[in-house]
Coordinates of C-alpha atoms in Angstrom, one line a residue:
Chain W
X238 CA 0.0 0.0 0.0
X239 CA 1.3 3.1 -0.7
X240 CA 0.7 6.2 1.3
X241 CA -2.5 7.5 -0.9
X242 CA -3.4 4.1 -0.1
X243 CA -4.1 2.8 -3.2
X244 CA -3.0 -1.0 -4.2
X245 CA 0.4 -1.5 -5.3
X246 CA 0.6 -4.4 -7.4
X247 CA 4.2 -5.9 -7.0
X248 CA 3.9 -8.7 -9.7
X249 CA 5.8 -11.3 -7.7
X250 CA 3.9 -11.3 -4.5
X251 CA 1.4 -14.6 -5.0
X252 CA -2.4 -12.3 -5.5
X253 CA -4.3 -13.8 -3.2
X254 CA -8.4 -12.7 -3.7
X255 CA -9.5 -14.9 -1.3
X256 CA -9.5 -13.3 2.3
X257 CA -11.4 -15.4 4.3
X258 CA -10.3 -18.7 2.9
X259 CA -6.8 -19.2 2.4
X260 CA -7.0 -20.2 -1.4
X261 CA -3.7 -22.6 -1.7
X262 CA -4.5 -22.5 -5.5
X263 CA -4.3 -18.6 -5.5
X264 CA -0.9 -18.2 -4.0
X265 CA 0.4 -20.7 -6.7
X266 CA 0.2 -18.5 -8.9
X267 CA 3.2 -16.1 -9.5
X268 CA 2.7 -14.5 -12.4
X269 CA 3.8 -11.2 -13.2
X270 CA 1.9 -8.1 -13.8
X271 CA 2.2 -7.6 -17.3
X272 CA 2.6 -11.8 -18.3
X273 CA 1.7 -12.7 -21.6
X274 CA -0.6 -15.1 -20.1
X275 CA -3.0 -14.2 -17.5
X276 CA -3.7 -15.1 -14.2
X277 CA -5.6 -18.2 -13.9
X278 CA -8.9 -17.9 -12.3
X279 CA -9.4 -21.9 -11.7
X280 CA -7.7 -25.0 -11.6
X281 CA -8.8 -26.4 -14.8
X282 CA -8.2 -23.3 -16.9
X283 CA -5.0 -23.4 -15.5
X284 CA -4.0 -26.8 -16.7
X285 CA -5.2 -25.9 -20.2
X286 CA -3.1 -23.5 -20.5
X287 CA -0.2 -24.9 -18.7
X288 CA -0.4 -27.7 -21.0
X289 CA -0.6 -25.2 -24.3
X290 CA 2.9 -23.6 -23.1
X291 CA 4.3 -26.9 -22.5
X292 CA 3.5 -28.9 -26.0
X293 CA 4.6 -25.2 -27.3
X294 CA 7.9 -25.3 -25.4
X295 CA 8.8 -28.9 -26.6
X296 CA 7.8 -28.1 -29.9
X297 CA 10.3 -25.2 -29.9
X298 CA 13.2 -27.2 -28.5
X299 CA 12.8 -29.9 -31.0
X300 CA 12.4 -27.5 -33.8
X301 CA 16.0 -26.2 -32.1
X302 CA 17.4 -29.6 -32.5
X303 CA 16.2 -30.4 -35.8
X304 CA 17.9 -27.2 -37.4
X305 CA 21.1 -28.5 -35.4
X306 CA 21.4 -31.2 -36.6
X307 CA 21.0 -30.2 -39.9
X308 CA 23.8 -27.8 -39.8
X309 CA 26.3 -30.4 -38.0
X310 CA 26.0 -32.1 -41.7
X311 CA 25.2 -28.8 -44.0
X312 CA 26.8 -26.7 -42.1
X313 CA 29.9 -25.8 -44.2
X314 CA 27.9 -26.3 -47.5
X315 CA 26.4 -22.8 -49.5
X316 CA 22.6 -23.7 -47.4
X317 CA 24.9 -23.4 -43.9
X318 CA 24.0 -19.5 -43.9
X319 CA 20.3 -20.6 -44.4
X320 CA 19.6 -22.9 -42.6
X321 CA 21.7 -20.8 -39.6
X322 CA 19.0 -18.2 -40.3
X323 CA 15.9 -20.0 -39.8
X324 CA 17.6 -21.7 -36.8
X325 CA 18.3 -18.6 -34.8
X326 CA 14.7 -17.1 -35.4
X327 CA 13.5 -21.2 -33.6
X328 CA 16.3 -19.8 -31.0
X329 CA 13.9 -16.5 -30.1
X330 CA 10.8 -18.9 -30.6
X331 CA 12.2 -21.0 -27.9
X332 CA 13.6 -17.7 -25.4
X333 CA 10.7 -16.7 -25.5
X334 CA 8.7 -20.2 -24.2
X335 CA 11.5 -20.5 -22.0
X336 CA 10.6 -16.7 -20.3
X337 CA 7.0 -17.7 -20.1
X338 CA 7.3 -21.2 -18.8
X339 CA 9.3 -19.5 -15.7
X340 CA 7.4 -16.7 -15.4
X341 CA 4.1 -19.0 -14.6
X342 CA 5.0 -21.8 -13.5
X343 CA 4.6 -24.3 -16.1
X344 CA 6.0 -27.6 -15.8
X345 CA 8.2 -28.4 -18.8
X346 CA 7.8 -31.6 -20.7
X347 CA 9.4 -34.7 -18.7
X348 CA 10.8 -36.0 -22.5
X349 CA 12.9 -33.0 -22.8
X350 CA 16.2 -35.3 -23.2
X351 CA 14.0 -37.5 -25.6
X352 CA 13.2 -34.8 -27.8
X353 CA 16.4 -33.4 -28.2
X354 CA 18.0 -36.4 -29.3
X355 CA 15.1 -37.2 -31.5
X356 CA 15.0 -33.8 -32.8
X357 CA 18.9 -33.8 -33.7
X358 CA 19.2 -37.4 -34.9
X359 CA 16.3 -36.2 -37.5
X360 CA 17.5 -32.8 -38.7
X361 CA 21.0 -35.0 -39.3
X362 CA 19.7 -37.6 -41.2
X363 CA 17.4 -35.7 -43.5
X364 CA 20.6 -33.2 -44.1
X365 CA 22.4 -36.4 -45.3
X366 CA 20.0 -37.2 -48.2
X367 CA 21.4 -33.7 -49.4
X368 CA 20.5 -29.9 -49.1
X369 CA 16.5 -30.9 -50.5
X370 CA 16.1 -34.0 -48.0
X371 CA 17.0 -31.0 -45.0
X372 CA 14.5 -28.5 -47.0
X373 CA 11.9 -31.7 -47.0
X374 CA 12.2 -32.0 -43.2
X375 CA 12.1 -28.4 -42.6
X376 CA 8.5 -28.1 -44.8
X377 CA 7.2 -31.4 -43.3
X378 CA 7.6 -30.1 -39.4
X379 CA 7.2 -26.5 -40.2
X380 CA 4.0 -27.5 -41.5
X381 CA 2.9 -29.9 -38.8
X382 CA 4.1 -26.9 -36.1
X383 CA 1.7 -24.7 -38.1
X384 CA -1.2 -26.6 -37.7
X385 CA -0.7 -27.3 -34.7
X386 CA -0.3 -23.6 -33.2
X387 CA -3.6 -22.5 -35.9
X388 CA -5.2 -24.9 -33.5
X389 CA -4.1 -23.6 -30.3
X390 CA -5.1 -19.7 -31.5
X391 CA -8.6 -21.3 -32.7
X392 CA -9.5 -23.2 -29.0
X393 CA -7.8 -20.1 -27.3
X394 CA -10.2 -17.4 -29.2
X395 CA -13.4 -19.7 -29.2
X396 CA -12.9 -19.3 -25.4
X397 CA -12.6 -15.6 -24.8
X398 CA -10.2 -13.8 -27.6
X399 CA -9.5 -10.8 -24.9
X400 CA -8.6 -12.7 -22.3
X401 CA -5.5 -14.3 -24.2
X402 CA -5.3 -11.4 -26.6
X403 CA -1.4 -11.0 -25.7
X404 CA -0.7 -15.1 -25.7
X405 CA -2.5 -15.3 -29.1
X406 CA -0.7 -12.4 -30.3
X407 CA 2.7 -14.4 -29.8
X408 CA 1.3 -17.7 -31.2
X409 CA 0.0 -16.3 -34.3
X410 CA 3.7 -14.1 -34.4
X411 CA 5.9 -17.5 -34.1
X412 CA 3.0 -19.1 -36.5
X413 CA 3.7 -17.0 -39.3
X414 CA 7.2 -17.5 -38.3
X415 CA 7.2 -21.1 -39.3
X416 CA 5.4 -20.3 -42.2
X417 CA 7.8 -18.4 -43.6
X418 CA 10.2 -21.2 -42.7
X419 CA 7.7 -23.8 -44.5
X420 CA 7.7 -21.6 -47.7
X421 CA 11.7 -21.4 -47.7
X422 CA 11.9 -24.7 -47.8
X423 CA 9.6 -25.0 -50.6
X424 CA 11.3 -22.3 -52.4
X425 CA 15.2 -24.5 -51.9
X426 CA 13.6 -27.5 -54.1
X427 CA 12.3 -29.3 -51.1
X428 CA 9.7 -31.5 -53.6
X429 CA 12.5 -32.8 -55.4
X430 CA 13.7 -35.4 -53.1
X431 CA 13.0 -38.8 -53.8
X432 CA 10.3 -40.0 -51.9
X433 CA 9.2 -36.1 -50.7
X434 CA 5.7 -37.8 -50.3
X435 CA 6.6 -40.0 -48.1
X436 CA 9.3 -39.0 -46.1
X437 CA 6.9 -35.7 -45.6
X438 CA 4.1 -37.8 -44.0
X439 CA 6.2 -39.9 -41.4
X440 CA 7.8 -36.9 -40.3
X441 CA 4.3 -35.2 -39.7
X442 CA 3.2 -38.6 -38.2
X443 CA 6.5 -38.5 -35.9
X444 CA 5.1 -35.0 -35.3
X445 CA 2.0 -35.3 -34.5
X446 CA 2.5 -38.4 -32.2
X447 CA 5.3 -36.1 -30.3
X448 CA 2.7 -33.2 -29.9
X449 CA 0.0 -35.5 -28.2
X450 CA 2.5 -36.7 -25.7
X451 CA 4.0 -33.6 -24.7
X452 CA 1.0 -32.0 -23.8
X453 CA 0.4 -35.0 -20.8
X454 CA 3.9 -35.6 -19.8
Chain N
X452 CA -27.0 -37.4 -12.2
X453 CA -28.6 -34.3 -10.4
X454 CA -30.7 -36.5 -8.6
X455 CA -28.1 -39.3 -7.6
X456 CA -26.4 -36.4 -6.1
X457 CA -29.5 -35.6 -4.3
X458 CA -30.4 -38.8 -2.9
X459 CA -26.6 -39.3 -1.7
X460 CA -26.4 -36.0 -0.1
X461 CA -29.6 -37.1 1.5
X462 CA -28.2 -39.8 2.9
X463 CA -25.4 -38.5 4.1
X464 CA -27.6 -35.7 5.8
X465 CA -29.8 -38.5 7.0
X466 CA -26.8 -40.1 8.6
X467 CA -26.1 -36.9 10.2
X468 CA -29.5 -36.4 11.7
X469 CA -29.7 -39.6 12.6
X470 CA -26.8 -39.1 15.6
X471 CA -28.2 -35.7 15.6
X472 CA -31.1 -37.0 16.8
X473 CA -29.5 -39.7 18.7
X474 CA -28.0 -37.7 21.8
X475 CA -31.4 -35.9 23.4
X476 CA -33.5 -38.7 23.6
X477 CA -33.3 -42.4 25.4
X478 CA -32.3 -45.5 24.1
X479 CA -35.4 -46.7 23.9
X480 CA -36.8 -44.6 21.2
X481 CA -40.9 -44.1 21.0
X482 CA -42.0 -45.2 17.6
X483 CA -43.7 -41.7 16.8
X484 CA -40.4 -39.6 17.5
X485 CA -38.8 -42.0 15.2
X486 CA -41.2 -41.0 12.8
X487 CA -41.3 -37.5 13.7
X488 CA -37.4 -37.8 13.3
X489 CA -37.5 -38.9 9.7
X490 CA -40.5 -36.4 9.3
X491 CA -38.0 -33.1 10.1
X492 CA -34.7 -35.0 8.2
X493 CA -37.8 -34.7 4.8
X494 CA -38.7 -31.6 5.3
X495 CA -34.8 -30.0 6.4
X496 CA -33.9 -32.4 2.5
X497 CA -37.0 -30.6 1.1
X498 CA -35.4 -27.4 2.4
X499 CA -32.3 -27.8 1.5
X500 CA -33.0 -28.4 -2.3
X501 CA -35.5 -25.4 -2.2
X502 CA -32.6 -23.0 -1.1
X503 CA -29.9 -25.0 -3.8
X504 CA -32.4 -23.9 -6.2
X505 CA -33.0 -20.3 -4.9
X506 CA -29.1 -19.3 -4.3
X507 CA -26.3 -20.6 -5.9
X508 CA -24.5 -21.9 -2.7
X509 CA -24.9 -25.3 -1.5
X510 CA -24.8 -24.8 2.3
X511 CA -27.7 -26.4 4.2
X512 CA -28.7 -25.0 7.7
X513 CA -25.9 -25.6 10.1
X514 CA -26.6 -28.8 12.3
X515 CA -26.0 -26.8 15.4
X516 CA -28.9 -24.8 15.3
X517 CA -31.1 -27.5 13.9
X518 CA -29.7 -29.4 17.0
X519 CA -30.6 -26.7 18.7
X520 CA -34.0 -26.4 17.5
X521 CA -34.8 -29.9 18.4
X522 CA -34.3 -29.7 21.5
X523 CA -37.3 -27.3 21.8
X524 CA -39.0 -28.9 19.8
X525 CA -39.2 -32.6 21.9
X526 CA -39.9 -30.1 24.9
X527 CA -42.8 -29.1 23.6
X528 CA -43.8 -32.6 22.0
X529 CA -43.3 -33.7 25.8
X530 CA -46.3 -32.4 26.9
X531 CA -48.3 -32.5 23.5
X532 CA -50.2 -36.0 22.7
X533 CA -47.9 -38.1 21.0
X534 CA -49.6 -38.8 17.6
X535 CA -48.0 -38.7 14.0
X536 CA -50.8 -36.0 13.2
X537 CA -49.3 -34.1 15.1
X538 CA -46.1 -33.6 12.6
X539 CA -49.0 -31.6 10.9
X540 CA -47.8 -28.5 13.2
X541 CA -44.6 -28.9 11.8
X542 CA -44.7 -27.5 8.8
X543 CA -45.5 -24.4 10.7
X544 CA -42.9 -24.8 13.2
X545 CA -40.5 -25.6 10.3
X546 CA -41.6 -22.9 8.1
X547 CA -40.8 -20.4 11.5
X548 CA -37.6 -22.4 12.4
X549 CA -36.1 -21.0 8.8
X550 CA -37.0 -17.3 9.8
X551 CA -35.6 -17.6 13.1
X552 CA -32.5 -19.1 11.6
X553 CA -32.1 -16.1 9.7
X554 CA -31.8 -13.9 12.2
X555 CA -29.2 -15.4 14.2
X556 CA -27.2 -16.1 11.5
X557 CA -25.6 -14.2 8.7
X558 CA -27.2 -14.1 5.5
X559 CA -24.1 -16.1 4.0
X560 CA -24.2 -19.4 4.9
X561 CA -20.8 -21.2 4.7
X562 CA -19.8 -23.8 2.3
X563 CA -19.2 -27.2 3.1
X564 CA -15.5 -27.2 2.6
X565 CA -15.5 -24.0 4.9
X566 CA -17.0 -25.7 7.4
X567 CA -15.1 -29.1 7.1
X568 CA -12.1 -26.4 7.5
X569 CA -13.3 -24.9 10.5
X570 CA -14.1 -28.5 12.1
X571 CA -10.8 -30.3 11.1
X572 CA -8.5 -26.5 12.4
X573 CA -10.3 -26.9 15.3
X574 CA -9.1 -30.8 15.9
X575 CA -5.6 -30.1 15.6
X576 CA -6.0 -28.6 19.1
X577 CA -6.8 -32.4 20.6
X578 CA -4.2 -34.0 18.2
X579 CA -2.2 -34.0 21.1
X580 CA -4.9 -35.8 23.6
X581 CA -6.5 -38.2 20.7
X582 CA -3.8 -38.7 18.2
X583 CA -5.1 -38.2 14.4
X584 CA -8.2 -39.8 14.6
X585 CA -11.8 -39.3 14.3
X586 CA -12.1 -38.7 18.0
X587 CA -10.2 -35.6 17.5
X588 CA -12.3 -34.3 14.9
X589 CA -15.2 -35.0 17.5
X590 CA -13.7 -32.8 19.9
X591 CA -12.7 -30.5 17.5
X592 CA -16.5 -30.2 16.3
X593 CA -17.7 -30.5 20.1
X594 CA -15.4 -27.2 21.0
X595 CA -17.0 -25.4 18.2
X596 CA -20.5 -26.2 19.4
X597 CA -21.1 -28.5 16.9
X598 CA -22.3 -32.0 17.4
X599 CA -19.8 -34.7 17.5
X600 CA -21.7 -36.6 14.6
X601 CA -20.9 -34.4 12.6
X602 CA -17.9 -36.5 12.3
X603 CA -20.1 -38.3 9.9
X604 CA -19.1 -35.7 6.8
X605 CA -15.2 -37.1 7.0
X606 CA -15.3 -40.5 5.3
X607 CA -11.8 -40.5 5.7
X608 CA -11.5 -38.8 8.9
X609 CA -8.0 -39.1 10.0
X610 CA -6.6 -38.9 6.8
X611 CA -8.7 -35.6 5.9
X612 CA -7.2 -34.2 9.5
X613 CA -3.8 -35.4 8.3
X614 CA -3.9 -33.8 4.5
X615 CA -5.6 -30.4 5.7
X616 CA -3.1 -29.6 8.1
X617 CA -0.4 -30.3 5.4
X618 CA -2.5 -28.6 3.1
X619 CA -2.3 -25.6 6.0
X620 CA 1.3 -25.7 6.6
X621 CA 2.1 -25.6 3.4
X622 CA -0.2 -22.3 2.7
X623 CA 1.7 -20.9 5.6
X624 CA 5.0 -21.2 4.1
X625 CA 4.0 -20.3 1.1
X626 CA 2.9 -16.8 2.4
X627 CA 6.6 -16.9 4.8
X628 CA 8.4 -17.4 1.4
X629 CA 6.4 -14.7 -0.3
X630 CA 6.7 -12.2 2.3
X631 CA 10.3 -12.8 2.1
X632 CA 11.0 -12.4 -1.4
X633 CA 8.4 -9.1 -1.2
X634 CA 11.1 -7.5 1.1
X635 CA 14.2 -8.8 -0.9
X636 CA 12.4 -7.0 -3.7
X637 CA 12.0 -3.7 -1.8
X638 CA 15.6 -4.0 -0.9
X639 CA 14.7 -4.4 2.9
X640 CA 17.1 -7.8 3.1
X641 CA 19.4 -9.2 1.6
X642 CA 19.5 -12.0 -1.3
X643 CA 20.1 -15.7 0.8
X644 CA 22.1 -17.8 -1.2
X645 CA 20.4 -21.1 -2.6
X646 CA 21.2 -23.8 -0.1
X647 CA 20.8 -21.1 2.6
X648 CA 17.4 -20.4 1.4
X649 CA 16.8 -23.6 1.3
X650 CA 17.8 -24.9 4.2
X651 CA 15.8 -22.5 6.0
X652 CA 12.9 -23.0 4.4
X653 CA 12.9 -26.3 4.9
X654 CA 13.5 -25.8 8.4
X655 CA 11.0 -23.1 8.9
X656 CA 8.3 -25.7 7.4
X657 CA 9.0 -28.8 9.6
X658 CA 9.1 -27.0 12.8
X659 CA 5.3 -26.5 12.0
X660 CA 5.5 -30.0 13.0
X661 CA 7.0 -29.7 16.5
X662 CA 3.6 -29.1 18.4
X663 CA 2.9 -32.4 17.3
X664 CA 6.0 -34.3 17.1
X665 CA 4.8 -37.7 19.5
X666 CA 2.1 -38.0 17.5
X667 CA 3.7 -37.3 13.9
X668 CA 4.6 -40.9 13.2
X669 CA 1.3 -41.6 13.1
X670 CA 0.4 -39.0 10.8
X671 CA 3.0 -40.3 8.6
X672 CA 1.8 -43.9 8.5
X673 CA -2.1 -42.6 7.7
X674 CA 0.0 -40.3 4.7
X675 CA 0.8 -43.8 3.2
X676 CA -2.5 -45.9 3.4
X677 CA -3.1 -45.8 -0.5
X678 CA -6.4 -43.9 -0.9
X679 CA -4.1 -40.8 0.9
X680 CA -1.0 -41.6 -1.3
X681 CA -2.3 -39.2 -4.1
X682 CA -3.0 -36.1 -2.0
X683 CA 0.0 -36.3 0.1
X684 CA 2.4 -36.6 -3.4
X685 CA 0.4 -33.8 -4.3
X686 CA 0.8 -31.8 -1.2
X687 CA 4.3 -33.0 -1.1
X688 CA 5.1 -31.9 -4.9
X689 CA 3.7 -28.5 -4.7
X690 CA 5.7 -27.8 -1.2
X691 CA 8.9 -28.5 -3.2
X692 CA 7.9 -26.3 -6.4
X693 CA 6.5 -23.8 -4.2
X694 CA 10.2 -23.7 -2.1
X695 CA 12.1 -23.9 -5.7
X696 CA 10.4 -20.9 -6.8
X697 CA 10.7 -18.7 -4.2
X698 CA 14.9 -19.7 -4.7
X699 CA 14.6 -18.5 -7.6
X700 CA 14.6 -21.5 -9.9
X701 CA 13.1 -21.0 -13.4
X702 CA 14.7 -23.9 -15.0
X703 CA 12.7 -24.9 -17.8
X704 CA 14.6 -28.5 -18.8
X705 CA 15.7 -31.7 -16.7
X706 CA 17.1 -29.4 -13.8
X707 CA 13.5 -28.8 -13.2
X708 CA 12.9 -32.3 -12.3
X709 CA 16.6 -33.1 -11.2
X710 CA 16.4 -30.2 -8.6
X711 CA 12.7 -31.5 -7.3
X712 CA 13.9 -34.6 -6.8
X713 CA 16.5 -33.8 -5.3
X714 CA 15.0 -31.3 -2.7
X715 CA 12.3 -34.1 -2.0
X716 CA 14.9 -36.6 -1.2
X717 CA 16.1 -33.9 1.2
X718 CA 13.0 -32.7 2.9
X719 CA 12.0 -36.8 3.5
X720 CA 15.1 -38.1 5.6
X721 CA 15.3 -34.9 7.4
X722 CA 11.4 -35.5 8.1
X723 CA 12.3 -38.9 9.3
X724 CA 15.4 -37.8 11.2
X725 CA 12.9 -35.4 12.8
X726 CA 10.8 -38.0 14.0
X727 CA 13.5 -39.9 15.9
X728 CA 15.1 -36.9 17.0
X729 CA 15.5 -36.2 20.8
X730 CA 18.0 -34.0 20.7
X731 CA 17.2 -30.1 22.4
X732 CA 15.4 -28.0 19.7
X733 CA 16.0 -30.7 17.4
X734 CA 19.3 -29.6 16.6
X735 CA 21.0 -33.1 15.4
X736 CA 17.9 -33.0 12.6
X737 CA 19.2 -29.5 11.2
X738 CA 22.9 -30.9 11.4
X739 CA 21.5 -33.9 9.3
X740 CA 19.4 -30.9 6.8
X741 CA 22.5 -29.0 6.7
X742 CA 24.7 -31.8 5.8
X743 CA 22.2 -33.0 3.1
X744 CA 22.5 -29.3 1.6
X745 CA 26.0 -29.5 1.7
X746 CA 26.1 -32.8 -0.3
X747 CA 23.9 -31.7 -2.7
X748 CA 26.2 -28.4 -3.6
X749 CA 29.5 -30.2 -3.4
X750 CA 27.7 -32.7 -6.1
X751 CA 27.1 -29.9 -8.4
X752 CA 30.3 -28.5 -7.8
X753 CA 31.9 -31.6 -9.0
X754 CA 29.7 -32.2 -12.0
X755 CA 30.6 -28.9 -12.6
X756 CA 34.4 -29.8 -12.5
X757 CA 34.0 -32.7 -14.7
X758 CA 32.1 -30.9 -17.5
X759 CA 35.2 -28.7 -17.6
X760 CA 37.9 -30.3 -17.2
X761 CA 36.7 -33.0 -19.9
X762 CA 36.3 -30.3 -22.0
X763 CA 40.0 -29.6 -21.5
X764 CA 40.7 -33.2 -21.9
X765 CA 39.2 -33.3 -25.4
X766 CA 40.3 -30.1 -26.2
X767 CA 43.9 -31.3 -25.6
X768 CA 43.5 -34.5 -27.4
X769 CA 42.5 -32.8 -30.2
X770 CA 45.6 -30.6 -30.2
X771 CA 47.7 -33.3 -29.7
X772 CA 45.9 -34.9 -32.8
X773 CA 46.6 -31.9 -35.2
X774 CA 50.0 -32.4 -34.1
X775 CA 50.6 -35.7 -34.5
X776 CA 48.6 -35.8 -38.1
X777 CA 50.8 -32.5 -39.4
X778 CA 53.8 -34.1 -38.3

């Protein structure tokens, strides 16, 4: 309180609204004042969006790993500097997770070590069937990420669009991200791989199989 | 489903009534007071749903009045003739019996959770006498005026006693730790160091336990029965992410897990060292905490060193490599 008495809202003190009962849930939650995400106002809305941050976060780390691994094989060839670029763009993607996930308390994804060896063994392999297997990759997941976060922004508005205007404003930001990184990979002769079709849906399969699982564990 | 919940809740209430009723009269139990029993637990049900429609909180008429109200009530049936028509008047008396409510209480009624709080806060007072046990919460509900049947909302009475004092001490440090980190934010104390902060928060939450120390074993035993396992890893599980937070941990790979663990392998053996502790003011159990601490930091210190130096190692193989393949 400050001495006109009016509230001063330090953003790490726990906001406790309930005076009479000591609401455990309520001084769980830390957030800050001006969070992306806001303040949960019940248990179950704030697993929904715990587990949205968390599939979110382990999508960004594998997407990390993938471009790694890649450039551990194309590294020194002429796509080096491209690939390099999309991968420090997935590098802010994933600060920015890692901000949020600490600022509110989310619980990261127990298959973080899974992922990453996953994620790196994949960007590798696909950079060894040449510069348009890596592009093939990149297209298959970015698309898969895509989908995946035009999902998140469609449950997230159906519930209350002002609410989560800020979070949905940083999905739909790293969406088009990846979409730009989906259409590069087009661009670099991703189609002309042998086997593009099929290669494409395992990945997405590998994807979307990866996505399910992070959001429970 | 609406009305399975109903009819449970009614017999729940029922089973509350019936000790309600049980303590004013005599064992022997007139065959029209039975019925003018079960005639009152109808119309309180009736009641009840009536105000769940009207307002949206659930609370029912405290027992203690209704208790309270009985006990007029057989006075006057006493001296009245003793005939099931006579539950005709009742409606009357019940209809009155609401409005009278009203005025000695508050308009809010409480919830049930706020008043299983209330009744289980008030039983850690006879911990002590009864151990954690449904006893207790019969005291507990006695010193608030209540009647001990009411121990008849706890189906898992100890263990309820048990998890909402956890769940208690836990909000308590909770609001130490904040409170803390509010004045290390105004720059009114200084920043502890990790392992200080966390030896002294884990201290600061397990003397919560000395008022009940003899009986704590106990407590621990009920913690394990498996229908409690659940809640307690709960309760257990947000203590340590609650005390990792407020150290300032935002970790957001495996050292999010790695340093829970590790804190909860910490915060158990000191518990059990506690318990067997007889030492003054406990001190051997915060010699044990403190050594724990210790062990933990000289671990990271030496993973620490072996990242590095096999860095060096390889570093210096590789040299030598160059070396070896240019001459």
């Amino acid at each position: 309180m400050t001495l006109a008495g009016e509230n001063v809202y330090d953003p790490l003190i726990p906001y406790s609204s309930a005076t009479d009962t000591k609401s455990y849930t309520s001084l769980q939650f830390g957030a800050r004042a001006y969070s992306v995400v806001p303040t949960p106002r019940d248990q179950e809305e704030q697993e929904m969006v715990h587990r949205i941050l968390r599939v979110d976060h382990a999508g960004e780390f594998g997407a990390n790993r993938i471009y790694a691994g890649q450039m551990a094989v194309l590294g020194r060839s002429k796509t080096g500097p491209l690939i390099q670029q999309m991968w420090d763009q997935e590098k802010k993607h994933l600060a920015k997770f890692n901000e949020i996930l600490g600022e509110n308390r989310v619980r990261p994804t127990a298959l973080l070590p899974f992922w990453n060896i996953a994620g790196f063994v994949l960007g590798a392999s696909t950079a060894l069937l040449g510069k348009e297997g890596a592009m093939a990759c990149t297209v298959a997941v970015e698309e898969s990420i895509s989908e995946h976060y035009n999902s998140q922004i469609r449950v997230l508005m159906e519930r209350d669009p002002e609410r989560y205007s800020e979070l949905l404003q940083v999905i739909k930001e790293f969406r088009d991200d990846e979409m730009d990184h989906h259409d590069t990979g087009l661009e670099h002769n991703a189609e002309s791989v042998p086997g593009f079709w099929i290669l494409k849906n395992v990945i997405q399969l590998g994807c979307k199989a990866a996505i399910s699982i992070s959001e429970r564990v | 489903m609406a009305t399975l919940l109903r009819g449970l809740r009614a017999a729940g209430a029922l089973r509350g009534l019936g000790g309600v009723l049980a303590p004013p009269t005599a064992t022997n139990l007139p065959l029209c007071r039975l019925w003018r029993g079960f005639y009152c637990a109808a119309r309180r049900l009736q009641d009840e749903s009536k105000s769940d429609r009207a307002s949206s909180s659930s609370s029912s008429p405290s027992s203690s009045s209704f208790h309270q109200h009985y006990q007029a009530h057989s006075a006057e049936q006493d001296s009245a003739s003793q005939h099931p028509s006579d539950s005709a008047e009742t409606p009357a008396g019940r209809v009155a019996y609401a409005d009278d409510q009203s005025e000695d209480q508050d308009e809010e009624y409480e919830s049930e959770e706020q008043l299983q709080a209330r009744i289980l806060t008030a039983a850690l007072e006879f911990v002590p006498l009864h151990g954690w046990s449904m006893e207790a919460i019969a005291a507990g509900a006695e010193s608030l005026g209540l009647s001990s049947a009411s121990t008849g909302m706890f189906t898992n009475g100890s263990g309820d006693l048990v998890l909402h004092f956890i769940a208690d001490c836990n909000a308590k440090l909770t609001e130490i730790l904040a409170e803390q980190h509010n004045r290390v934010q105004l720059g009114q104390a200084e920043k502890k160091k990790t392992s200080e902060f966390l030896r002294d928060a884990v201290e600061t939450r397990l003397r919560m336990y000395v008022p009940y120390m003899e009986t704590w074993p106990q407590a621990m035993s009920l913690l394990l029965l498996p229908h409690n396992i659940p809640d307690s890893l709960k309760h257990l599980s947000n203590l340590v992410d609650d005390i990792w937070y407020y150290a300032g941990d935002r970790s957001t790979d495996m050292n999010w897990y790695t340093k829970r663990a590790v804190l909860t392998g910490i915060y158990n053996t000191t518990e059990l060292v506690m318990v067997q502790d007889s030492s003054p003011d406990f001190q051997d159990t915060w010699a044990f905490l403190d050594n724990r601490i210790q062990d933990v930091v000289n671990m990271a210190t030496t993973a620490k060193q072996v990242q590095s130096t096999g860095e060096a190692v390889v570093q210096g193989l590789m040299g030598a490599a160059v070396t070896v393949s240019f001459s």
